[in-house]
PDB file of C-alpha atoms in Angstrom:
ATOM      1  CA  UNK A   1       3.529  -4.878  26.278  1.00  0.00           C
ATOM      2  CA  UNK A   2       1.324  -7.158  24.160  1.00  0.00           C
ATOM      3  CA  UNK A   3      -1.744  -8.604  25.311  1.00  0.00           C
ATOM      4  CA  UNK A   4      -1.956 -11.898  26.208  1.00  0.00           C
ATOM      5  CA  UNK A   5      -4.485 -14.128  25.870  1.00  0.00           C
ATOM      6  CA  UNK A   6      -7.500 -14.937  28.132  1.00  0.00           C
ATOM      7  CA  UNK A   7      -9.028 -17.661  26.189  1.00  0.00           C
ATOM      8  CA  UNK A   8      -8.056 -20.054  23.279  1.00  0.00           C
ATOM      9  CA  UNK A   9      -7.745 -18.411  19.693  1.00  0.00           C
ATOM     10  CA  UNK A  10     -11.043 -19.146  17.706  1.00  0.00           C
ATOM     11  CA  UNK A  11     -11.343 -21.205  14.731  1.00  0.00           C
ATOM     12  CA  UNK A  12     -10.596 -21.620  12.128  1.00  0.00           C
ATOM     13  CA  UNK A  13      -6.863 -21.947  12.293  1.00  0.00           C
ATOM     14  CA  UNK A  14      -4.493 -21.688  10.040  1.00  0.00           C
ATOM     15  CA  UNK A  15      -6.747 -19.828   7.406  1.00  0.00           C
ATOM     16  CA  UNK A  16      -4.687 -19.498   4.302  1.00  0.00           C
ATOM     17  CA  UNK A  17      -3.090 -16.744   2.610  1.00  0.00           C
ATOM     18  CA  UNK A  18      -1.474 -16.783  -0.443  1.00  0.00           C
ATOM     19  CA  UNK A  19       2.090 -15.140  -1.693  1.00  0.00           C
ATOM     20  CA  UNK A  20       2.447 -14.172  -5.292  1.00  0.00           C
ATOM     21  CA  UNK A  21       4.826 -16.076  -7.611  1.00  0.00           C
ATOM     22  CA  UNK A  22       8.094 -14.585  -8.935  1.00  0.00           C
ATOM     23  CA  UNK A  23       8.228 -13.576 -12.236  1.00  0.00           C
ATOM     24  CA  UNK A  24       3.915 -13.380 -12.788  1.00  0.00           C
ATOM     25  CA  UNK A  25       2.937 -11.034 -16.345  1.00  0.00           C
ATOM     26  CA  UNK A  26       0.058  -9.304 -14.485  1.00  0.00           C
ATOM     27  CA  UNK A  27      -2.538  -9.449 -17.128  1.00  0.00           C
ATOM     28  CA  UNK A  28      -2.275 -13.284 -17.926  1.00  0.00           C
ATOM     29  CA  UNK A  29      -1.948 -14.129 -14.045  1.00  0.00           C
ATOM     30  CA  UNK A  30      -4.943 -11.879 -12.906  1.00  0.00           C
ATOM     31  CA  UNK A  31      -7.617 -14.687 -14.146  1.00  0.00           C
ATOM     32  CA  UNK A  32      -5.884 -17.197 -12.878  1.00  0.00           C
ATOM     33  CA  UNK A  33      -6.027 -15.947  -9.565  1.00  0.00           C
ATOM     34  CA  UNK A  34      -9.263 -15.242  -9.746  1.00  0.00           C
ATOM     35  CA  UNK A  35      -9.997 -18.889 -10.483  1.00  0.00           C
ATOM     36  CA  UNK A  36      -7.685 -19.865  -7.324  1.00  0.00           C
ATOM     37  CA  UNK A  37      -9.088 -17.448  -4.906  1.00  0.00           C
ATOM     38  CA  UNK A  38     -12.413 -18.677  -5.834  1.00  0.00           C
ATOM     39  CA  UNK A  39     -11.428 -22.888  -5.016  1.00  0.00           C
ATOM     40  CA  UNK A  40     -11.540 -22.317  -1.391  1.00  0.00           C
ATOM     41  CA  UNK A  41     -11.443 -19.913   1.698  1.00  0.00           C
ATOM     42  CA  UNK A  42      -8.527 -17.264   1.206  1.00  0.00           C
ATOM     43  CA  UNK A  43      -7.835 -14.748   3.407  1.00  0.00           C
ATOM     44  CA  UNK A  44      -4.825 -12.946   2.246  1.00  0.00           C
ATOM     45  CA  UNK A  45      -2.719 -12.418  -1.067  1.00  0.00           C
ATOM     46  CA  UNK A  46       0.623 -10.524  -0.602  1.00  0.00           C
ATOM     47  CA  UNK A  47       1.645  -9.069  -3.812  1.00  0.00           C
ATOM     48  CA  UNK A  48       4.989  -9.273  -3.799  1.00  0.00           C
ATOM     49  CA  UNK A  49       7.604  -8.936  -6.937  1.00  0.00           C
ATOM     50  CA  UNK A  50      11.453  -9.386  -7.237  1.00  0.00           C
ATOM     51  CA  UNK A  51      11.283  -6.228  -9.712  1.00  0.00           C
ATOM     52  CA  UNK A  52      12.472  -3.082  -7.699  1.00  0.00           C
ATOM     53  CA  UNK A  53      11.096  -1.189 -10.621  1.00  0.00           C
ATOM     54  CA  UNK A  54       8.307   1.158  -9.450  1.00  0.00           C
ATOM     55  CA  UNK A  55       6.293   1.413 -12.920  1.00  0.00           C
ATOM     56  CA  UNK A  56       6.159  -2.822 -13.073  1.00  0.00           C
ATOM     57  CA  UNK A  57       5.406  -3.025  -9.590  1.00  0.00           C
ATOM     58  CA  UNK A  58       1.747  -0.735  -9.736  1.00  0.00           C
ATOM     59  CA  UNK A  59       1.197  -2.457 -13.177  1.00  0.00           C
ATOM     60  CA  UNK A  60       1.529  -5.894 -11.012  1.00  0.00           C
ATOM     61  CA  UNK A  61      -0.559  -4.884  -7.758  1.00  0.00           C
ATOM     62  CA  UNK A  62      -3.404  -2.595  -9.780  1.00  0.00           C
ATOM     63  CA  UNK A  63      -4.040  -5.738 -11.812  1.00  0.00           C
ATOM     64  CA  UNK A  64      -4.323  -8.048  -8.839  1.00  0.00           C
ATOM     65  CA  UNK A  65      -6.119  -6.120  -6.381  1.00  0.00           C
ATOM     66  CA  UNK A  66      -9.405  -5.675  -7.666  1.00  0.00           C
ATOM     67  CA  UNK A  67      -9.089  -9.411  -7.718  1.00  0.00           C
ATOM     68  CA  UNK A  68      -8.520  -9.645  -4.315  1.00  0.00           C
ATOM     69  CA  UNK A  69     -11.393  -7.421  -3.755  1.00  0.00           C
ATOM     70  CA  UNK A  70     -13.758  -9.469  -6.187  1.00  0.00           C
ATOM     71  CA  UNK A  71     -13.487 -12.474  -4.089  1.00  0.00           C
ATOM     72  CA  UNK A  72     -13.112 -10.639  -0.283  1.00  0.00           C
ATOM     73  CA  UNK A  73      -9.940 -10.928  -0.333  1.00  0.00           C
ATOM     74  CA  UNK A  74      -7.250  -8.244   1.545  1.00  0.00           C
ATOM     75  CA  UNK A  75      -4.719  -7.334  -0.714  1.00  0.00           C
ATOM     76  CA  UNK A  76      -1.305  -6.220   1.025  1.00  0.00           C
ATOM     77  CA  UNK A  77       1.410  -5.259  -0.656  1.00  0.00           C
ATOM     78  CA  UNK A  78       5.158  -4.582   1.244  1.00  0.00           C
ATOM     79  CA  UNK A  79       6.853  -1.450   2.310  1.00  0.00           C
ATOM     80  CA  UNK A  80       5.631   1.040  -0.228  1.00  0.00           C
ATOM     81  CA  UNK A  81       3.148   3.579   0.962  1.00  0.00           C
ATOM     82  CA  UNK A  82       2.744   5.239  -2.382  1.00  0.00           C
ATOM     83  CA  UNK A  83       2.096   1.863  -4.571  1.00  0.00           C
ATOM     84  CA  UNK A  84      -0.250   0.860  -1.460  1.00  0.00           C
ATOM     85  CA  UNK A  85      -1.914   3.956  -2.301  1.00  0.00           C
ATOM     86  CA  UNK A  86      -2.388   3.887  -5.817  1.00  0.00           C
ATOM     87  CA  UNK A  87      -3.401   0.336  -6.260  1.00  0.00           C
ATOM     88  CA  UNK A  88      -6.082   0.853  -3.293  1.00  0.00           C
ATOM     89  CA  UNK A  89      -4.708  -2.166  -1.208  1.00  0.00           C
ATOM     90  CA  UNK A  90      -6.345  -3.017   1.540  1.00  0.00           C
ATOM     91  CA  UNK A  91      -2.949  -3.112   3.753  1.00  0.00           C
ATOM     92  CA  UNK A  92       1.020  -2.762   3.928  1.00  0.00           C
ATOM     93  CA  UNK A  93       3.097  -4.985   4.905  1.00  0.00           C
ATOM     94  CA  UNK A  94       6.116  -3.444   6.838  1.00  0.00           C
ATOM     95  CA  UNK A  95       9.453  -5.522   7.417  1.00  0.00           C
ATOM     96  CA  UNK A  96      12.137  -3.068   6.961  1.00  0.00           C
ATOM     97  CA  UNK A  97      12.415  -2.063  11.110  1.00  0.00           C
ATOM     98  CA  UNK A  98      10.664  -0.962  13.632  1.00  0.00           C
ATOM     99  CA  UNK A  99      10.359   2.668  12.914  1.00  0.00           C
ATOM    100  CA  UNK A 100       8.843   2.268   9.563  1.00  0.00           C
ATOM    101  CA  UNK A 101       6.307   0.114  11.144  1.00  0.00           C
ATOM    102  CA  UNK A 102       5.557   2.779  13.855  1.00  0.00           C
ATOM    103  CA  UNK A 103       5.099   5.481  11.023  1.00  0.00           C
ATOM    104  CA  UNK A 104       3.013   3.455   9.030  1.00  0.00           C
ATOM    105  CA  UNK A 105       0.201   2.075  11.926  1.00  0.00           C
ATOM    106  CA  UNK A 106      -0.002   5.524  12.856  1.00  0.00           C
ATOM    107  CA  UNK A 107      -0.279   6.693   9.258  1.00  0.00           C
ATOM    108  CA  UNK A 108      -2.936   4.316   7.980  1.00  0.00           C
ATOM    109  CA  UNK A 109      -4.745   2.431  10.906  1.00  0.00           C
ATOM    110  CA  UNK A 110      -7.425   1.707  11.846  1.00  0.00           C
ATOM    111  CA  UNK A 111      -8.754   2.766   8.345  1.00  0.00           C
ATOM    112  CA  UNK A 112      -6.228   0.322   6.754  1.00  0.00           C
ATOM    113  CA  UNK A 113      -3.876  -2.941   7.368  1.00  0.00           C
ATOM    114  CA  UNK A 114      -0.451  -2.722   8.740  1.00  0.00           C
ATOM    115  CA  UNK A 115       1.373  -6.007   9.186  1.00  0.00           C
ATOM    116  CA  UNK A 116       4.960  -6.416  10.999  1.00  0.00           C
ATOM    117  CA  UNK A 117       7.280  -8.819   8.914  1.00  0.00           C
ATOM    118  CA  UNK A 118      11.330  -9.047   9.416  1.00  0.00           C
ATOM    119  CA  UNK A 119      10.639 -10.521  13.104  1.00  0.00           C
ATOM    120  CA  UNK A 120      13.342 -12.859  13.958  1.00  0.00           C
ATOM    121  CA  UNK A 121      13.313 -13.346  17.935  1.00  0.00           C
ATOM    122  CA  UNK A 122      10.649 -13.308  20.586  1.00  0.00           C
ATOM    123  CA  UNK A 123      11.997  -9.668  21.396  1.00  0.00           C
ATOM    124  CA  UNK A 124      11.312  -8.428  18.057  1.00  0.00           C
ATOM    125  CA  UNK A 125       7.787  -9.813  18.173  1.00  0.00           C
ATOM    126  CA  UNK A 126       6.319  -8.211  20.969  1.00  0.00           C
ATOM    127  CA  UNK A 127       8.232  -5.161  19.955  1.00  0.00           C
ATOM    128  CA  UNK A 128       6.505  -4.871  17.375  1.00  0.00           C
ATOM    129  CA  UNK A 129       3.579  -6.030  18.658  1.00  0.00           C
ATOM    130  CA  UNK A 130       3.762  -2.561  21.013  1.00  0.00           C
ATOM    131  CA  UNK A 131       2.777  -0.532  17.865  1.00  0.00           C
ATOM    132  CA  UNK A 132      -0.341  -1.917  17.662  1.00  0.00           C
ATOM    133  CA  UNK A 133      -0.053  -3.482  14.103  1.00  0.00           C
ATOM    134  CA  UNK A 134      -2.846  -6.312  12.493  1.00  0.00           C
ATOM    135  CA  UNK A 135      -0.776  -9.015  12.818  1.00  0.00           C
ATOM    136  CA  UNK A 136       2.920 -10.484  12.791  1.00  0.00           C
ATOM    137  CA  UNK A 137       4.485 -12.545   9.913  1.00  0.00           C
ATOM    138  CA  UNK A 138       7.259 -14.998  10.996  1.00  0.00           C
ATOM    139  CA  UNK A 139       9.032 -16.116   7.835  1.00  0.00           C
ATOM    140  CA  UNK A 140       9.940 -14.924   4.856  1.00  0.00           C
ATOM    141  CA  UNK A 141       8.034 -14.407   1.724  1.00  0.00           C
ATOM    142  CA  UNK A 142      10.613 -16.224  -0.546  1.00  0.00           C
ATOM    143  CA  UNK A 143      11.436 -19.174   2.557  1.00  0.00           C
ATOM    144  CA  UNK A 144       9.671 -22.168   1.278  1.00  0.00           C
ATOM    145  CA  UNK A 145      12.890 -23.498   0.410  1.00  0.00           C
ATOM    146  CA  UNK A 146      11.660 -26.841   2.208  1.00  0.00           C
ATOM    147  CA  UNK A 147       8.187 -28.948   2.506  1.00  0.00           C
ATOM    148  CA  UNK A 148       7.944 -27.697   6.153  1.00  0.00           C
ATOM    149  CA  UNK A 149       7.675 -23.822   7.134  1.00  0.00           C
ATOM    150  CA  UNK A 150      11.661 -23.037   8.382  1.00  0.00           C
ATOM    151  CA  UNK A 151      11.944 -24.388  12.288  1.00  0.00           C
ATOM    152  CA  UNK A 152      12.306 -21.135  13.867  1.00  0.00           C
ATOM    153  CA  UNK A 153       9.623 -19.305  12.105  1.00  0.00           C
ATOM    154  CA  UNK A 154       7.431 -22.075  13.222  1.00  0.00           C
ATOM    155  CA  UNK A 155       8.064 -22.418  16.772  1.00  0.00           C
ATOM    156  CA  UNK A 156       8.193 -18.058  17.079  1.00  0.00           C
ATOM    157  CA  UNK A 157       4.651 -18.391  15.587  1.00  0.00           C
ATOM    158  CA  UNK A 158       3.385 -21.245  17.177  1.00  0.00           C
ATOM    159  CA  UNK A 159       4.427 -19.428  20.617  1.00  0.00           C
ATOM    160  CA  UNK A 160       2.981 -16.383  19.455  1.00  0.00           C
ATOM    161  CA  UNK A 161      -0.130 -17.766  18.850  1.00  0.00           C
ATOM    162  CA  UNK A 162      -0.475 -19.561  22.173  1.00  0.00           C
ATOM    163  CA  UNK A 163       0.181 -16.429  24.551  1.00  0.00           C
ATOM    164  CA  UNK A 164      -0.819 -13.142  22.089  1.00  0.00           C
ATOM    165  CA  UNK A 165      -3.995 -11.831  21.176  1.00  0.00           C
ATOM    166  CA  UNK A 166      -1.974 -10.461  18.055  1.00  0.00           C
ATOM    167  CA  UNK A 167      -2.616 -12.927  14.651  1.00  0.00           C
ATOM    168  CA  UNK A 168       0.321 -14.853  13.459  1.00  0.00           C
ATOM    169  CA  UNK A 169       1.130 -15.424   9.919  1.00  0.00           C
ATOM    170  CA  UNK A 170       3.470 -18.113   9.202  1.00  0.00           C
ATOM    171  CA  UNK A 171       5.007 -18.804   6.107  1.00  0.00           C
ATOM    172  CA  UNK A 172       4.497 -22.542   5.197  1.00  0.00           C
ATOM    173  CA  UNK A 173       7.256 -24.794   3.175  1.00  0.00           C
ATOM    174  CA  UNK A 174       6.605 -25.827  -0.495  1.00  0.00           C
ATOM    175  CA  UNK A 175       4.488 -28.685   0.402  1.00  0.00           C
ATOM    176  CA  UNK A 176       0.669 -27.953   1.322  1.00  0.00           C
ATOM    177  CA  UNK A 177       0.873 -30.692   4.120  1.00  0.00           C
ATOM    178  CA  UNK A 178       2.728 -27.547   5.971  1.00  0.00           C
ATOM    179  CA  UNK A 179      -0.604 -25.960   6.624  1.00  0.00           C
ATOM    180  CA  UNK A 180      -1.285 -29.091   9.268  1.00  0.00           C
ATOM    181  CA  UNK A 181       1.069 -27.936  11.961  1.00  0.00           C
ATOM    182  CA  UNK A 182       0.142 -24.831  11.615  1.00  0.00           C
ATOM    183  CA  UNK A 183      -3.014 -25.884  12.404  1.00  0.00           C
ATOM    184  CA  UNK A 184      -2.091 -28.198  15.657  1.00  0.00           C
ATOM    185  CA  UNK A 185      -0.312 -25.313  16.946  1.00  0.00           C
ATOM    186  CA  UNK A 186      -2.997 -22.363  16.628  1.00  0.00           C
ATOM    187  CA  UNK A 187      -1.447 -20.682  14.343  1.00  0.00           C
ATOM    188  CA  UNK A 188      -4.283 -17.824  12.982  1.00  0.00           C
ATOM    189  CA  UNK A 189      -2.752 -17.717   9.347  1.00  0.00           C
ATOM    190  CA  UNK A 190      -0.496 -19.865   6.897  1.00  0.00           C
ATOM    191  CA  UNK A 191       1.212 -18.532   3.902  1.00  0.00           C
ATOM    192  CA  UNK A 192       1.764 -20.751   1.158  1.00  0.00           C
ATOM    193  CA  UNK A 193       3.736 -19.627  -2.319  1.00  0.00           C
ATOM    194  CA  UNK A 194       5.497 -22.552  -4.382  1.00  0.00           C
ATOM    195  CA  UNK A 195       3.114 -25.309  -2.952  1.00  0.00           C
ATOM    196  CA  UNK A 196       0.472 -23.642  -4.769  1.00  0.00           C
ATOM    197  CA  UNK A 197       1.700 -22.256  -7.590  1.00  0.00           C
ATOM    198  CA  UNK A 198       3.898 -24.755  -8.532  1.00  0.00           C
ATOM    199  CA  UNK A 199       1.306 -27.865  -7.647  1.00  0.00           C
ATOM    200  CA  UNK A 200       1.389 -30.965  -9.827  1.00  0.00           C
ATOM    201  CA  UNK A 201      -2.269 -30.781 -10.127  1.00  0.00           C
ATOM    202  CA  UNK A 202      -2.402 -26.671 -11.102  1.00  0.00           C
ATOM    203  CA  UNK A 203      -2.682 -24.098  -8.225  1.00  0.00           C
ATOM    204  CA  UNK A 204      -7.104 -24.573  -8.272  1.00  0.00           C
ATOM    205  CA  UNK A 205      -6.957 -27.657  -7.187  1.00  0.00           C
ATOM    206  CA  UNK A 206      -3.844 -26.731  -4.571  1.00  0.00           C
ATOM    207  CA  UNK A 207      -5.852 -24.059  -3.077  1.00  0.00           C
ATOM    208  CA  UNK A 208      -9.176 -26.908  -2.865  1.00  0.00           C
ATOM    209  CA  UNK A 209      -6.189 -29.627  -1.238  1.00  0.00           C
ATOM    210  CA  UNK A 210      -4.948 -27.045   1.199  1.00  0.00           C
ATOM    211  CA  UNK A 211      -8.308 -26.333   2.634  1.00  0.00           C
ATOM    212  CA  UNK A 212      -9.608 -29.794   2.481  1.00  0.00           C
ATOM    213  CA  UNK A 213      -6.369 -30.418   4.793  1.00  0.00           C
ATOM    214  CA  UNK A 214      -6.823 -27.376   7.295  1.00  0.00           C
ATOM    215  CA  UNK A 215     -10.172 -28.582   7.435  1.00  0.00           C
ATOM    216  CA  UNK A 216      -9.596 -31.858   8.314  1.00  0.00           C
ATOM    217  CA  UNK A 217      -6.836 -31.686  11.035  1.00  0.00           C
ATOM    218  CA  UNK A 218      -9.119 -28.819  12.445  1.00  0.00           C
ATOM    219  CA  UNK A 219     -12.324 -31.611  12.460  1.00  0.00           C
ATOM    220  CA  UNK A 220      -9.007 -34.134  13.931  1.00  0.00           C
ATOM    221  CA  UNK A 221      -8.651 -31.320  17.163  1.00  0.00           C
ATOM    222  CA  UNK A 222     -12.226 -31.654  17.743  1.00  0.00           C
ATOM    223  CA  UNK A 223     -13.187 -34.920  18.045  1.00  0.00           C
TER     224      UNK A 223
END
């Protein structure tokens, strides 16, 4: 079973993590990340690509790593153990069922990140919780299809986070007021795509917004 609890989650909450835009060229988006990573506390970039071509995909995730790793940031790319491998990223993200997630904590942890994605119901959550893995993503990496993080994904994380000693990571809507329920509810992690990339104001300045709000509602929970 998965551990619960015995005392509140620490802060911060709601520490953000970042999902790569569709459709990025590699060596024109690699400074601009670095500029965005370097606006504000990032935990996490998921490098993820719609290409299913194996040659684009280590082209994408060798570019953007040592990024990541320039600025302390864990780069975590999905499902692949051999582009994991070759780019040198920090973790793998695992949502295609529960016995690829087994193989890969046992494969690569503690030495490297393993995260459980595809979790749809409280069941599959503590599931895969059971293997031991880093953390648990409710979402999807392509659901920001509305300001607010999807309703279910929210309230599995938001219950997550108030019984399990497991993170969450919840995958916020295409507005970067999504990261302030996130915060209310204890959420450990908040995953934000479009409402960064596609800001009004440039995706710097969406990355300094996004904290300035997390920071705020957190300063809000304290008073």
């Amino acid at each position: 079973m998965a551990k619960k609890k015995k005392a509140p989650p620490p802060e911060p909450f709601a520490r953000l993590c970042l999902v790569t835009p569709a459709g990025l060229d590699p060596e024109a988006f690699a400074p601009m990340l670095d500029a965005v990573v370097k606006a504000g506390d990032v935990a996490t970039l998921f490098i993820v690509s719609e290409t299913s071509n194996a040659a684009e995909l280590q082209r994408i995730a060798e570019a953007l790593v040592p990024v990541a790793h320039a600025n302390g940031v864990a780069a975590i790319v999905p499902n692949d153990t051999r582009l994991f491998g070759r780019a040198r990223a920090d973790g793998l993200h695992v949502d295609t069922g529960l016995a690829d997630l087994k193989d890969a904590v046992a494969a690569l942890r503690p030495d490297h990140i393993v995260g459980a994605g595809g979790v749809t119901t409280r069941h599959d959550a503590m599931l895969a919780a059971e293997t031991d893995c880093d953390y648990i993503f409710f979402g999807r990496f392509d659901g920001d299809t509305g300001e607010q993080s999807f309703d279910k994904a929210f309230d599995l994380a938001a219950w997550w986070s108030a019984v399990f000693e497991i993170p969450a990571i919840v995958m916020g809507g295409s507005s970067l007021a999504s990261v302030e329920p996130a915060v209310d509810a204890h959420v450990e992690f908040v995953a934000l795509r479009s409402a960064i990339w596609n800001h009004a104001a440039g995706p710097v300045a969406a990355v300094t917004e996004a904290n300035a709000l997390i920071a705020a509602r957190q300063a809000e929970a304290t008073e």
